[in-house]
Short mmCIF file of C-alpha atoms in Angstrom, two decimals:
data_model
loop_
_atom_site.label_atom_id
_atom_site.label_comp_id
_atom_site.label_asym_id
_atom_site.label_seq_id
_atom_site.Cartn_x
_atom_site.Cartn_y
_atom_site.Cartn_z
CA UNK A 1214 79.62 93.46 88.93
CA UNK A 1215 82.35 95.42 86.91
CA UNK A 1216 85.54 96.15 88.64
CA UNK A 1217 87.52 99.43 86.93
CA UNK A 1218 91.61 99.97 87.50
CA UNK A 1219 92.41 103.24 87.33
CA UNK A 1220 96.61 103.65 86.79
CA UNK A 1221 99.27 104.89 85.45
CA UNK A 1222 102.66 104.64 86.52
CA UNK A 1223 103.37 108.21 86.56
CA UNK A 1224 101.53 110.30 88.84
CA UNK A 1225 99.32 113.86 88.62
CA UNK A 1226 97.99 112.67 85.59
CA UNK A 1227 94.10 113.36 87.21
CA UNK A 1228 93.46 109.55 88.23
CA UNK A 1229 92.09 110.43 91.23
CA UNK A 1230 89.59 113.18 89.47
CA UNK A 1231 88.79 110.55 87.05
CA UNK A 1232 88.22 107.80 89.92
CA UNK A 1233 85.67 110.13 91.67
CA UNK A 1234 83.91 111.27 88.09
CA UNK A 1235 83.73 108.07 86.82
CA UNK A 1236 82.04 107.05 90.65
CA UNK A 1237 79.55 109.76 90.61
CA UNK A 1238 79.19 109.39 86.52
CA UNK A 1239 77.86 105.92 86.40
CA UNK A 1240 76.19 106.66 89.59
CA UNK A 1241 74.12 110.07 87.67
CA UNK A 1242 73.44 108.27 84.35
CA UNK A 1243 72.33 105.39 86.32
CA UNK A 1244 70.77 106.18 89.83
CA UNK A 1245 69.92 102.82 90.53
CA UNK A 1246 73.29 101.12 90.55
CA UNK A 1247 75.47 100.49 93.65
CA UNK A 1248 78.91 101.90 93.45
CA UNK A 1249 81.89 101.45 95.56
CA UNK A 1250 85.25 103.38 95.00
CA UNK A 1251 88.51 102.40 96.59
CA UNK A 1252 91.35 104.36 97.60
CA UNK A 1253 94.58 101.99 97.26
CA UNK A 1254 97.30 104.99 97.41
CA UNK A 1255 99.35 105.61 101.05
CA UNK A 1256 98.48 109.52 99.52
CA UNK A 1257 95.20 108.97 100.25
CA UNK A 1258 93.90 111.51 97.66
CA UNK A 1259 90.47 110.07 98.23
CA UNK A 1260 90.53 111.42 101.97
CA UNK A 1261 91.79 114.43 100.65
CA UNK A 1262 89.83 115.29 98.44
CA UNK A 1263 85.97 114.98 100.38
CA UNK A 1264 88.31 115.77 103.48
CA UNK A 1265 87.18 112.52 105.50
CA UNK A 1266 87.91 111.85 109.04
CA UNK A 1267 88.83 108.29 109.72
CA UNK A 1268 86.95 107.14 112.20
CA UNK A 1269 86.87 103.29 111.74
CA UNK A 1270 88.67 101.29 109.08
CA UNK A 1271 89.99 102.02 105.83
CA UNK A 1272 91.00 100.04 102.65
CA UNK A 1273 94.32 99.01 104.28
CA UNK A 1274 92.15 97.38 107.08
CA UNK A 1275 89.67 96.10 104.19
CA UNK A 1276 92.52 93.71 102.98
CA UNK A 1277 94.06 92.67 105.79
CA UNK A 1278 90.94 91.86 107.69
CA UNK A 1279 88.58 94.32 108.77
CA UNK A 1280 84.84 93.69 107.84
CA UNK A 1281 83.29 95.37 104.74
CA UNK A 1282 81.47 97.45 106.55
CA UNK A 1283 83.60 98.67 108.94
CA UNK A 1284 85.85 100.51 106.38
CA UNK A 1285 83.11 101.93 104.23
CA UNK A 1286 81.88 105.77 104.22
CA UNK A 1287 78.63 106.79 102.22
CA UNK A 1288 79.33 110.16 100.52
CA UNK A 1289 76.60 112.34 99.08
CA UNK A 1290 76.91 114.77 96.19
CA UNK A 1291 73.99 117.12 94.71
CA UNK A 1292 73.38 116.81 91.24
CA UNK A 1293 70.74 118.86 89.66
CA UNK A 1294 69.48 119.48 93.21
CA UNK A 1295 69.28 116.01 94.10
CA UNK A 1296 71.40 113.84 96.61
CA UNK A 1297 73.51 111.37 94.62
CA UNK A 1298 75.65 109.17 96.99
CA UNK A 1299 78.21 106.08 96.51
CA UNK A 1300 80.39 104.49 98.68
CA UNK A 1301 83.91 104.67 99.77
CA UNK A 1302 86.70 102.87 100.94
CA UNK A 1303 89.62 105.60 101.38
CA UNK A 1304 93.23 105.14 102.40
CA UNK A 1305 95.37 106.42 104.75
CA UNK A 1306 98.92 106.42 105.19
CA UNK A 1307 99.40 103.19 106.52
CA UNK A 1308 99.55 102.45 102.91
CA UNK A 1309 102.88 103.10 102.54
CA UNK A 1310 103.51 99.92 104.29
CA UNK A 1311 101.29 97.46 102.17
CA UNK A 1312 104.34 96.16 100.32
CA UNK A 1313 106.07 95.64 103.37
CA UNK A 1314 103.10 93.68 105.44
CA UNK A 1315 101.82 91.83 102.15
CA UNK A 1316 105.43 90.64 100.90
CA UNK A 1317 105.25 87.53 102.99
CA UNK A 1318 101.86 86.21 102.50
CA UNK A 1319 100.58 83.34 100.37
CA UNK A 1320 98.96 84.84 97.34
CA UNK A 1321 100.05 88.55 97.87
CA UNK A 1322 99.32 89.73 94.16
CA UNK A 1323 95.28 88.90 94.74
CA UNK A 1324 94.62 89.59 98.67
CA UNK A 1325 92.36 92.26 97.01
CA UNK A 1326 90.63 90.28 94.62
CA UNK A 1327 90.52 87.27 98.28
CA UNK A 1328 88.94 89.48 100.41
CA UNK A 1329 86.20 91.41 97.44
CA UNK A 1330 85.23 87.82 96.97
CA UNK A 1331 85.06 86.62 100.62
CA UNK A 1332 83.11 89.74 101.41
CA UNK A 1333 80.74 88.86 98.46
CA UNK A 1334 81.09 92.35 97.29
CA UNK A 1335 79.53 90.76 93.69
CA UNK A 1336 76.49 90.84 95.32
CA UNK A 1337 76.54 93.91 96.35
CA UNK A 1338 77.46 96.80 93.86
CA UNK A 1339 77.14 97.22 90.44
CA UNK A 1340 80.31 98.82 89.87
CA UNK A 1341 83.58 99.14 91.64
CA UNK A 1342 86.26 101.72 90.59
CA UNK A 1343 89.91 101.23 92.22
CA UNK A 1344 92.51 104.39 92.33
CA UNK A 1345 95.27 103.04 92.20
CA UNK A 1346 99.12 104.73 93.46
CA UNK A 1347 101.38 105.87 91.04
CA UNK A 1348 103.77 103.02 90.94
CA UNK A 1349 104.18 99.30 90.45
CA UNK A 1350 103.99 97.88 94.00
CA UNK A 1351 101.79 95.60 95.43
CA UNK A 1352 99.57 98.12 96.03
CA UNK A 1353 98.52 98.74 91.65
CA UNK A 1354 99.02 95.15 91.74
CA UNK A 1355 96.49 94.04 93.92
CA UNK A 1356 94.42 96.78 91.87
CA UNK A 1357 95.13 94.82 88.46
CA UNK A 1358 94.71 91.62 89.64
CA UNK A 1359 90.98 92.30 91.39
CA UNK A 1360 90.11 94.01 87.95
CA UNK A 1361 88.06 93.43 84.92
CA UNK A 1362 89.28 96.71 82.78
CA UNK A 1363 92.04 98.99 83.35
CA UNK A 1364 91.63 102.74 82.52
CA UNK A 1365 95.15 104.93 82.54
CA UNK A 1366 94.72 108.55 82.17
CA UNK A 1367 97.56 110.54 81.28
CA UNK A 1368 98.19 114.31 80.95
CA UNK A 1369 99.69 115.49 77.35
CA UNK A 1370 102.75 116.72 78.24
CA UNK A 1371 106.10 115.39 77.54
CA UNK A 1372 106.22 112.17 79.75
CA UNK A 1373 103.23 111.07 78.48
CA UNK A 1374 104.39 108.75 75.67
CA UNK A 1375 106.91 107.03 77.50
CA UNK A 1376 104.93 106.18 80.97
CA UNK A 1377 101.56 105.35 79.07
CA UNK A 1378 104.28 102.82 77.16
CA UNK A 1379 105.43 101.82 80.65
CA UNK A 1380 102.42 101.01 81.68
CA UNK A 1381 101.21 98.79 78.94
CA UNK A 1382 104.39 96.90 79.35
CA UNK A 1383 103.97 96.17 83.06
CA UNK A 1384 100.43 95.18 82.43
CA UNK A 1385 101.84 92.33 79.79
CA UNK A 1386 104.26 91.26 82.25
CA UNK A 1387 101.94 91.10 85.17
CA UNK A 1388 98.67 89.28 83.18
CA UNK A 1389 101.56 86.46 81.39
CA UNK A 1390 103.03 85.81 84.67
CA UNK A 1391 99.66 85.57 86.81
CA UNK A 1392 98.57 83.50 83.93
CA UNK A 1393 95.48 85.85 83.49
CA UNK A 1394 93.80 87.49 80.29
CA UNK A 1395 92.14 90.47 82.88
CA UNK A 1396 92.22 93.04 83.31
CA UNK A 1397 91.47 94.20 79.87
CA UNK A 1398 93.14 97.93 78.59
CA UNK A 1399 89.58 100.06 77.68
CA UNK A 1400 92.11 102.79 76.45
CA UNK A 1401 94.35 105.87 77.11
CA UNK A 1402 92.22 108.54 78.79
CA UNK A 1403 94.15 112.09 77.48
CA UNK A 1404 93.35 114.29 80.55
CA UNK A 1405 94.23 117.95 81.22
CA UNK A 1406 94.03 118.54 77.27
CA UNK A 1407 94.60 121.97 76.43
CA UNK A 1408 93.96 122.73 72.52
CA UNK A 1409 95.76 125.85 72.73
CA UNK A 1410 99.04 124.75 74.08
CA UNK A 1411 101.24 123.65 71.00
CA UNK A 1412 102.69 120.40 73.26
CA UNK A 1413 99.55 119.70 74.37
CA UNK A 1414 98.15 119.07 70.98
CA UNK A 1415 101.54 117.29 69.44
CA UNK A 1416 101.36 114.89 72.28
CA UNK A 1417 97.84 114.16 71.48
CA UNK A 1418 98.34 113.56 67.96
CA UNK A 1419 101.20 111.69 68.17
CA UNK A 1420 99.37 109.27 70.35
CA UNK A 1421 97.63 106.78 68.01
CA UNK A 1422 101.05 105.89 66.07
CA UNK A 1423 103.12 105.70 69.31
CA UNK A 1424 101.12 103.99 71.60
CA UNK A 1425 99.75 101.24 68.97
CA UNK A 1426 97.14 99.29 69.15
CA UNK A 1427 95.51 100.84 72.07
CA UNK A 1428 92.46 103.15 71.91
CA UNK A 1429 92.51 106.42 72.78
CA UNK A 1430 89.71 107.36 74.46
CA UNK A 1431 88.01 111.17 73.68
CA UNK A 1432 90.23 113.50 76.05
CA UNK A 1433 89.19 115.85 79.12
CA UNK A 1434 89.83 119.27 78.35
CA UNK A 1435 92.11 121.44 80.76
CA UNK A 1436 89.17 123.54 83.13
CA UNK A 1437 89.00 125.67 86.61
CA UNK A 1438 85.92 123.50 87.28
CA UNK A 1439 87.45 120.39 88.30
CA UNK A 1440 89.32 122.20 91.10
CA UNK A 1441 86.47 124.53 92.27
CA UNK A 1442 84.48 121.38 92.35
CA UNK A 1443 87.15 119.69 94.82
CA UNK A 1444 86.81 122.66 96.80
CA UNK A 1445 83.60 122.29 97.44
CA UNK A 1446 83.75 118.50 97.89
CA UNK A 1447 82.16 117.65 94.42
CA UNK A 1448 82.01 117.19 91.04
CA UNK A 1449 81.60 119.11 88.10
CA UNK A 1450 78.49 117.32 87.31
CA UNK A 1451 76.89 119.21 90.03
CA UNK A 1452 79.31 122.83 90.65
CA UNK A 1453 79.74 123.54 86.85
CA UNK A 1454 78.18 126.78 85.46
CA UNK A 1455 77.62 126.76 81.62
CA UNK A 1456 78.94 126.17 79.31
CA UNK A 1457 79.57 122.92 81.16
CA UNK A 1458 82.70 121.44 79.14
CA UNK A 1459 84.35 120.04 82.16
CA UNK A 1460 80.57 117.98 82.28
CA UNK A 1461 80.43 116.86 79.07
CA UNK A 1462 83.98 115.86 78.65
CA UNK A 1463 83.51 113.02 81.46
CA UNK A 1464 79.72 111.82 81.47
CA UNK A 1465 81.38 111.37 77.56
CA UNK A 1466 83.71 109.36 79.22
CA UNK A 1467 81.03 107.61 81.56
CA UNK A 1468 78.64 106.69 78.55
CA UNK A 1469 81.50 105.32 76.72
CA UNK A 1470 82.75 103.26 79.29
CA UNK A 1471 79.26 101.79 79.95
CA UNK A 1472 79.09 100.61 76.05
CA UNK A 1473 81.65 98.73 76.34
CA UNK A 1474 80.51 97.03 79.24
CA UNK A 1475 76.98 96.64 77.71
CA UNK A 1476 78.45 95.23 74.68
CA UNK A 1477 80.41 92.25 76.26
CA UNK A 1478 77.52 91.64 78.35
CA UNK A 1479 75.09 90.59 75.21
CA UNK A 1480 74.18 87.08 74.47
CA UNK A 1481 73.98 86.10 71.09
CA UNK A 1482 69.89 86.49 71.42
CA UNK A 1483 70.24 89.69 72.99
CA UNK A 1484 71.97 90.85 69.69
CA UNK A 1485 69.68 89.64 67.41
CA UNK A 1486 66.77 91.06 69.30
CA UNK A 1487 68.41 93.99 69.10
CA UNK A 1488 69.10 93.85 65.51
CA UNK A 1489 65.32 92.63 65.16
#
């Protein structure tokens, strides 16, 4: 299993969007893997955006107690007129009042990472992608700590520079003083890209030299098909009409984040097999 942080300390930079794409993208390219994403933001975006009703537990309850299965809801997308589904854990706003009910208990920065262990969610899923709020509580903690990469999208506009800076810093602080080499930075995912707009294009140029020795991933052009596809409780995978940009900018994405994976995962005689 493969857990995925998705964060940035500034928010509307699409991290939700990417959560669900990158859900349903590893999901499409690979219909045989189990997927879980989790909702830890007290704006419960995830809720929002398939328009769930809550009628058991949610992630808040997940962490604090509540079994596995009690706080999970199997969503179902068509893609290329099939059914593709993956679970979810969404939030609510009792949420907001993580930091508050977490602050006094042993081990607060991993109660995440306790409970996805206790649970034996390993065993389970393939893949588990956290959405994380837009702000350093114990909330995107939590997130960080129960991760094995961390993903942080970030629109080009002028903020961009400075919180994607932010954000590196905070992760620095947080792995030297949990003692901890994870979760490991996969890159800087330019989202909302818009080749046309002059600051759009600065920003993303300028990101290599001032955001050093990070990669930046290949960006997600600005498109009207990532909110028609929220509209209709999907993803662009399955509501885009051609020329499908808003597709191939994020199954790019998907394919690039399963590399990576597939790369640390090879043995040494895996690799020479492969090199024959």
């Amino acid at each position: 299993m493969k857990v995925f942080c998705i964060y940035n300390s500034k928010g509307g930079v699409a991290k939700t969007t990417t959560s669900v794409h990158l859900a349903f993208g590893l999901k499409y390219i690979n219909p045989k893997s189990k997927i879980l994403l989790i909702d830890l933001d007290g704006q419960y975006s995830l809720k929002t955006y398939f328009r769930m009703k809550l009628e058991r537990g949610d992630s808040y309850d997940f962490i604090f107690g509540d079994s596995l299965e009690s706080c999970l809801y199997p969503t179902t997308v068509n893609i290329d007129g099939k059914p593709i589904s993956i679970d979810i854990m969404p939030s609510s706003s009792k949420m907001n009042a993580f930091d508050a009910k977490a602050s006094n208990q042993p081990g607060r920065e991993n109660l995440l990472r306790v409970r996805m262990e206790e649970c034996s969610i390993q065993n389970i899923y393939d893949y588990v992608i956290l959405d994380c709020p837009p702000s350093l509580n114990l909330n995107s903690i939590n997130g960080i700590m129960a991760s094995d990469y961390l993903i942080t999208p970030s629109n080009m506009d002028d903020y961009c520079i400075p919180s994607v800076n932010y954000t590196k810093e905070s992760l620095s602080v947080i792995k030297r003083n949990m003692r901890t080499d994870k979760p490991i930075l996969l890159g800087i995912l330019p989202t909302m890209y818009d080749p046309r707009q002059s600051i759009s294009r600065a920003v993303f140029e300028a990101l290599p030299t001032q955001v050093k020795g990070t990669k930046i991933l290949d960006p997600i052009r600005l498109n009207s098909s990532f909110r028609k596809a929220q509209v209709q409780r999907s993803v662009v995978y399955g509501t885009e009409k051609s020329p499908f940009k808003a597709t191939e900018d994020y199954l790019k994405f998907c394919k690039s984040i399963l590399e990576v994976v597939k790369s640390e995962n090879l043995t040494p005689l895996s690799e020479t097999e492969i090199n024959g």
